[in-house]
Short mmCIF file of C-alpha atoms and ligand atoms in Angstrom, two decimals:
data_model
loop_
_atom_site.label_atom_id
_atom_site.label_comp_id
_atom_site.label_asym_id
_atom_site.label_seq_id
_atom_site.Cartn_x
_atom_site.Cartn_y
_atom_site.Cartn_z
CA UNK A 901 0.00 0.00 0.00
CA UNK A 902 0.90 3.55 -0.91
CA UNK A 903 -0.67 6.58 0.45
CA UNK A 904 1.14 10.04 -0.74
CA UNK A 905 -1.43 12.96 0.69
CA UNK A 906 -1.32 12.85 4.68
CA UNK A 907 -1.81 16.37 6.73
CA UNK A 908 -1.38 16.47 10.95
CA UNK A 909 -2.26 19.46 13.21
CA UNK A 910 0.47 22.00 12.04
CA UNK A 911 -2.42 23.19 9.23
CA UNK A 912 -5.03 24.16 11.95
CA UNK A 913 -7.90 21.63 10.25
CA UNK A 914 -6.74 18.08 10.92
CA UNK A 915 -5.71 15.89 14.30
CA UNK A 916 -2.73 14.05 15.49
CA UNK A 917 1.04 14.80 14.94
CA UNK A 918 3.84 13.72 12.37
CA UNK A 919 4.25 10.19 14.38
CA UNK A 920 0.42 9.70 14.70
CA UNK A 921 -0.05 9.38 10.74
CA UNK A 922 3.41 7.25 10.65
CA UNK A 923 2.16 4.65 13.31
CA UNK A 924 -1.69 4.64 11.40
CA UNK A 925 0.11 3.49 8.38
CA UNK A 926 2.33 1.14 9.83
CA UNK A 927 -0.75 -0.45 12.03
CA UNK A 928 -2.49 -0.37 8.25
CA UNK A 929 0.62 -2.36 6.58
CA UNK A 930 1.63 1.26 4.34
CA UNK A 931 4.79 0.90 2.77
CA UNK A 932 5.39 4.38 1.34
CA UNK A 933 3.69 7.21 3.26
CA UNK A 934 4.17 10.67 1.90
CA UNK A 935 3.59 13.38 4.47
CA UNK A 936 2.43 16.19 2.94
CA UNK A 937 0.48 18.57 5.19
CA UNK A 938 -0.53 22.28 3.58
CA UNK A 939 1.90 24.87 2.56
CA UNK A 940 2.58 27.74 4.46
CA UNK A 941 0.90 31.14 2.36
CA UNK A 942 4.01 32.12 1.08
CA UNK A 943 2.30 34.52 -1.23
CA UNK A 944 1.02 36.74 2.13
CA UNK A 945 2.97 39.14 3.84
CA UNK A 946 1.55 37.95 6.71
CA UNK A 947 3.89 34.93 9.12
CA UNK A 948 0.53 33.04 9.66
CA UNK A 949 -1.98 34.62 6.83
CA UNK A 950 -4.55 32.05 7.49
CA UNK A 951 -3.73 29.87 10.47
CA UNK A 952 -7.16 27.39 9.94
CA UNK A 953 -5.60 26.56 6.61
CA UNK A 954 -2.02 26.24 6.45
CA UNK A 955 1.28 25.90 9.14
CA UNK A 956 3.40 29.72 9.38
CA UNK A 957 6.03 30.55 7.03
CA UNK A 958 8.30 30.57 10.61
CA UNK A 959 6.98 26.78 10.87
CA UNK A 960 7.86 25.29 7.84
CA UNK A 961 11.27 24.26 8.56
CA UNK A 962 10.70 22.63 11.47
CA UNK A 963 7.80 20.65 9.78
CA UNK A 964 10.45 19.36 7.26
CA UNK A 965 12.67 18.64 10.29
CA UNK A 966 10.71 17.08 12.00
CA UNK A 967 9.44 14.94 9.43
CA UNK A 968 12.95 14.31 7.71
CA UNK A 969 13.97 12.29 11.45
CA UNK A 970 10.85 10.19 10.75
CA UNK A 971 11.88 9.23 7.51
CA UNK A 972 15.43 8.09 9.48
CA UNK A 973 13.91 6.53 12.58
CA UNK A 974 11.34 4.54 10.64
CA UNK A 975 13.69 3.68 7.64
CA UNK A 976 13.88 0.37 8.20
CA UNK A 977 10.01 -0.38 8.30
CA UNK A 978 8.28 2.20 6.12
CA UNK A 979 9.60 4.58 3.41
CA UNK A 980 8.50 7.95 4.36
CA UNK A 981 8.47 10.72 1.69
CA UNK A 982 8.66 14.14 2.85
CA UNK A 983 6.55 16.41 0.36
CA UNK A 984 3.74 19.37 0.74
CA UNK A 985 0.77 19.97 -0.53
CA UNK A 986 0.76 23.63 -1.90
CA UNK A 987 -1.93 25.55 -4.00
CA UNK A 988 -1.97 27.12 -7.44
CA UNK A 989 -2.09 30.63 -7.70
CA UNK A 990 -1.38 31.58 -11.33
CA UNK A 991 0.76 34.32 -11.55
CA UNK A 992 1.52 33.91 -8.04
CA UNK A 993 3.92 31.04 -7.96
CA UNK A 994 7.56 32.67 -7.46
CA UNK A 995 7.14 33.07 -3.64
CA UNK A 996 6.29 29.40 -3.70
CA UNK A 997 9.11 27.67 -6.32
CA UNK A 998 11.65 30.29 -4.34
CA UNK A 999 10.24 28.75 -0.37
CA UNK A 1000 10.57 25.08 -1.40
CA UNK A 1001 13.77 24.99 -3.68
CA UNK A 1002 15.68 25.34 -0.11
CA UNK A 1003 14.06 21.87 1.09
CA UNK A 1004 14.82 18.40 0.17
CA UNK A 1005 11.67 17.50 -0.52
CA UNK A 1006 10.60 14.11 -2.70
CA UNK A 1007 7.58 16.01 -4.33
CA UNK A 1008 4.93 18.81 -4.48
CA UNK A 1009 1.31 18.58 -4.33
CA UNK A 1010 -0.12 20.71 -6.74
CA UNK A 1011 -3.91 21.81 -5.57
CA UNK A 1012 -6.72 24.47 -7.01
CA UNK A 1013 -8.20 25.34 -3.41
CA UNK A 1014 -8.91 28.68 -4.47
CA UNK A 1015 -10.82 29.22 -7.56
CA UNK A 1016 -11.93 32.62 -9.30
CA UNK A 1017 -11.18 34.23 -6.41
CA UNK A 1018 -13.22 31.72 -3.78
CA UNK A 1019 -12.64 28.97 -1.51
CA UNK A 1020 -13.59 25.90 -3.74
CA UNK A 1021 -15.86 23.96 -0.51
CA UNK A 1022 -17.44 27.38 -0.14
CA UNK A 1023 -20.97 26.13 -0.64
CA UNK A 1024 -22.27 29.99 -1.04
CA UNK A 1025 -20.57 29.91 -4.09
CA UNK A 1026 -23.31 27.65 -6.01
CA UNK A 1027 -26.05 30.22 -4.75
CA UNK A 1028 -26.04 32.09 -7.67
CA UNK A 1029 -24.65 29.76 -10.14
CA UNK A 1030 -27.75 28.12 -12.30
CA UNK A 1031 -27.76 24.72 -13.71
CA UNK A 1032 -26.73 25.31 -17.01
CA UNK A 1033 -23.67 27.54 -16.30
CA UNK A 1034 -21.96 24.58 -14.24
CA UNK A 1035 -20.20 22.54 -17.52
CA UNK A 1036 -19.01 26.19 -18.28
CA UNK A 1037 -17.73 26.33 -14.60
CA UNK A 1038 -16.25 22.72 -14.67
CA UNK A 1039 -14.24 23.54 -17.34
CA UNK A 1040 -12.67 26.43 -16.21
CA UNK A 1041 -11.24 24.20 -13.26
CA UNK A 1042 -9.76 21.73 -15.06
CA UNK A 1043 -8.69 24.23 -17.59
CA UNK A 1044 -6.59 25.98 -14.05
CA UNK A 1045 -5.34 22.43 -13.42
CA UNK A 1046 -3.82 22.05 -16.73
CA UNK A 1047 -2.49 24.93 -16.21
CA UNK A 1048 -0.86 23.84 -12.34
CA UNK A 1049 0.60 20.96 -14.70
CA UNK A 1050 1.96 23.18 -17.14
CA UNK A 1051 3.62 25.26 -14.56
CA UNK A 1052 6.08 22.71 -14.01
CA UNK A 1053 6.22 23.24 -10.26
CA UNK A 1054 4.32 19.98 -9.27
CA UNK A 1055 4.58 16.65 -9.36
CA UNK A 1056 1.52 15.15 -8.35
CA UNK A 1057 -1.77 16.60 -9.62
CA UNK A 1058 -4.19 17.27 -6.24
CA UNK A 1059 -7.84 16.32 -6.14
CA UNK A 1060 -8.66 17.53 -9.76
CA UNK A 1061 -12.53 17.27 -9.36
CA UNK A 1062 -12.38 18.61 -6.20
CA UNK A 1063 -14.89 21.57 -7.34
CA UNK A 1064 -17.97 19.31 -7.00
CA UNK A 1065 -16.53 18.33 -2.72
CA UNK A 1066 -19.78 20.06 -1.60
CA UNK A 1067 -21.88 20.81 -4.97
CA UNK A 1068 -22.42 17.36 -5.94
CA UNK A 1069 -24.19 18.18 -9.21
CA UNK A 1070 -21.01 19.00 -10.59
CA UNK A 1071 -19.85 15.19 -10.49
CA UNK A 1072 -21.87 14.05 -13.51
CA UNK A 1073 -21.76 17.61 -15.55
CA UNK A 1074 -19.86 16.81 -18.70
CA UNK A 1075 -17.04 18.87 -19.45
CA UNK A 1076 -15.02 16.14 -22.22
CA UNK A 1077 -12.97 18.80 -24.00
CA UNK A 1078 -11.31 20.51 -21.24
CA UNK A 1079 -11.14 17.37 -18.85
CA UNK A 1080 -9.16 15.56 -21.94
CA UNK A 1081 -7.06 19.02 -22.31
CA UNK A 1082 -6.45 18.57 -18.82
CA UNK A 1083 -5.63 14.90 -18.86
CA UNK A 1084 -2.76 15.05 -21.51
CA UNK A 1085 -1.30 18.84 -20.10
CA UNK A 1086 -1.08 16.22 -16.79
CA UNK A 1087 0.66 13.63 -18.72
CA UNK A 1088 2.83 15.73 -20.74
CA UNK A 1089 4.12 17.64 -17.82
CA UNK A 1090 5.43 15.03 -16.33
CA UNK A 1091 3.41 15.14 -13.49
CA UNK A 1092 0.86 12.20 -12.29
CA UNK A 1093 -2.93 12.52 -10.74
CA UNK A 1094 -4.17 11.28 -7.83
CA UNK A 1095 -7.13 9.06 -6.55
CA UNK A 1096 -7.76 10.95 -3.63
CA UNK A 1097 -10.68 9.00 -1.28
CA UNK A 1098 -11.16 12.29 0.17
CA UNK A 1099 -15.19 12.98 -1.06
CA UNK A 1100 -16.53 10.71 1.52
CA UNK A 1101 -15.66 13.77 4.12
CA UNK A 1102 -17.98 16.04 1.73
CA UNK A 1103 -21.58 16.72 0.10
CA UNK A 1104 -20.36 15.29 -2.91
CA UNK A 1105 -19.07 11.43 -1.31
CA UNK A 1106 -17.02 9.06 -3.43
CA UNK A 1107 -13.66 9.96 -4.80
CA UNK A 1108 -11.99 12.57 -6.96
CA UNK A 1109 -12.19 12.08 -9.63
CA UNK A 1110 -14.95 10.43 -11.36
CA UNK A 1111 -14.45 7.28 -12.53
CA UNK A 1112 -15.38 8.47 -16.26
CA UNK A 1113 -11.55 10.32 -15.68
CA UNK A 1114 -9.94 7.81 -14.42
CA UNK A 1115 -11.34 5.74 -17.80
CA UNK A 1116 -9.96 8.73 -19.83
CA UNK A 1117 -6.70 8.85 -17.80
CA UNK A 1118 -6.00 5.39 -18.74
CA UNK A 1119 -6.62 6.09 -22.14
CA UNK A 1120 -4.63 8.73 -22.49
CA UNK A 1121 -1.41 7.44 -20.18
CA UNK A 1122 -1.81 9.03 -17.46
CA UNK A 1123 0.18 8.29 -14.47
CA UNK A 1124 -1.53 7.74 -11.21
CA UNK A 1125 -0.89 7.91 -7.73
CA UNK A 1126 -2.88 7.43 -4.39
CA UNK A 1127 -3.67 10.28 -1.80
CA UNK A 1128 -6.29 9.68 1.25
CA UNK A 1129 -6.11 13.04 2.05
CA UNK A 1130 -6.14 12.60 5.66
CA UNK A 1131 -6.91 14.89 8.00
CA UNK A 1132 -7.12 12.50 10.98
CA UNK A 1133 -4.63 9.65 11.11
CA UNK A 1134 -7.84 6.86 11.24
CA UNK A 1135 -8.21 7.93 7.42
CA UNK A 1136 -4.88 6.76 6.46
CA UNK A 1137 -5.12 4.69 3.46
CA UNK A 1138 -8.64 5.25 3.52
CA UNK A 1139 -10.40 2.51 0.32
CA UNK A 1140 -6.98 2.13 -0.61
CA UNK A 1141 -7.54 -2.03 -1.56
CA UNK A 1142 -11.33 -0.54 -3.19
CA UNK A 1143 -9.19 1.99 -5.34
CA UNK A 1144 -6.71 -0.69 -6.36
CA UNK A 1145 -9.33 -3.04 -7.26
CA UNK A 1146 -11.13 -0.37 -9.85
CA UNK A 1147 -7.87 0.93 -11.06
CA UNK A 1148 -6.91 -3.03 -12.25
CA UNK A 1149 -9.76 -3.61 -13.99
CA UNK A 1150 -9.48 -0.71 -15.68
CA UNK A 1151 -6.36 -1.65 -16.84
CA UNK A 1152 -3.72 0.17 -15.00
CA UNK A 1153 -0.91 -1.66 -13.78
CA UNK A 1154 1.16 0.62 -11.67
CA UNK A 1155 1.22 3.53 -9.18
CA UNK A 1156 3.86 5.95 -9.48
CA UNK A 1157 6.06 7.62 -6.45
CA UNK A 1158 8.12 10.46 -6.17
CA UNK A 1159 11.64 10.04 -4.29
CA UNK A 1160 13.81 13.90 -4.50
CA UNK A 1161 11.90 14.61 -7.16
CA UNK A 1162 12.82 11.32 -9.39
CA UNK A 1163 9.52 8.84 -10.15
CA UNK A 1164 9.40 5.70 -9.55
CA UNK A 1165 6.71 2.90 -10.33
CA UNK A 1166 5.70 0.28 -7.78
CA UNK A 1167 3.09 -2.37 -8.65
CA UNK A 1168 -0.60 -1.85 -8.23
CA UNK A 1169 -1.45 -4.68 -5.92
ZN1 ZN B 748 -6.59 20.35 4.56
ZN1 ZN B 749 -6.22 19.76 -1.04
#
């Protein structure tokens, strides 16, 4: 088992330290756990812009410290990757590539949280959006994750359906052109996307994303990964063997991992 999107306390929204999500997966048989809890805002001015969503700028080294001795204490019974999980703001991303290059880090999360200028679990934000505008909507999203996997910055593609976490509808809208645009800008970067099993903590339930995408991401040779997206360390590996059972019969073979930046496949099993 492989579970690459973990978070702990240090963001403000999830339980249990560092050690807490390293003895879940261990109790869980994990053999490569990526710890990957929010980025500081490193576009703010502010130390601790927004301290219910992401660690201080003054706290990320000793995050990567402390998470670094894990990785050596536990090195003989789990691989643990040290990575973050930091958002996309086009036009906004020198603060970010200039924070992490001083890190040895095995990979970046790359996540739209913030969309057109709103939280995307906001559910005021559907309020005034009407049925037939939501494709429209969809599109734009995946349209900004293309462009998070044209940036180059990332290596693993966060949640990229995550706009329909609590507006449901948007699960089934179609959006084909954009989501395929999407699919090979993900492939062609480089980059890989994640099954994150994440949904089942919002409106919309399941997983991101669809299973329609993962059909089209198999198609088009797309790498994958796995992410829980924990935010308490009971949810590590959350559906993992569920995941790897859908992801086989659609025909995918492997799940790809990221160690200093370098990817490497391990069987899906
Ligand atoms: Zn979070
Ligand atoms: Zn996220």
């Amino acid at each position: 088992m492989i579970d690459l999107h973990t978070h702990h306390q240090r963001c403000g929204h999830a339980t249990g330290s560092l050690r807490d999500y390293v003895t879940a997966a261990l109790d869980r048989g994990v053999r490569v756990l990526g710890l990957s809890d929010h980025t500081p805002m490193f576009a703010e001015e502010e130390d601790h812009a927004l301290p219910r969503v992401a660690m201080p700028k003054s706290g990320f080294p000793s995050y990567i410290a402390e998470a670094l001795a894990l990785k050596e204490e536990f090195a003989g019974s789990i691989e643990i990757l040290v990575s973050t999980e930091a958002d996309f703001l086009d036009g906004r991303t020198d603060p970010y590539t200039r924070a992490l290059s001083a890190y040895p880090l095995d990979y970046v999360i790359g996540s739209v949280h913030m969309f057109e200028g709103r939280d995307i679990f906001d559910t005021t934000r559907w309020e005034s959006v009407a049925e037939d505008e939501l494709s429209a909507v969809k599109s734009r999203y995946f349209r900004e994750i293309a462009a998070c996997a044209r940036s180059g910055l990332f290596h693993v593609m966060g949640h990229v359906d995550a706009l329909k976490g609590n507006h449901p509808a948007l699960g089934a809208v179609p959006a084909p052109a954009a989501a395929d645009e999407m699919l090979r800008a993900i492939r062609d970067s480089g980059a890989v996307m994640e099954v994150n099993t994440s949904g089942g903590t919002k409106m919309c339930g399941g997983w991101y994303p669809e299973f329609d995408l993962l059909e089209r991401a198999h198609h088009f040779g797309v790498p994958i990964t796995f992410g829980s997206d924990a935010h308490v360390p009971e949810r590590v590996a959350d559906q993992y063997p569920e995941v790897a059972k859908v992801l086989g019969d659609i025909g995918f073979r492997t799940w790809t991992v990221f160690r200093r930046g370098a990817a490497v496949t391990r069987p899906l099993c």
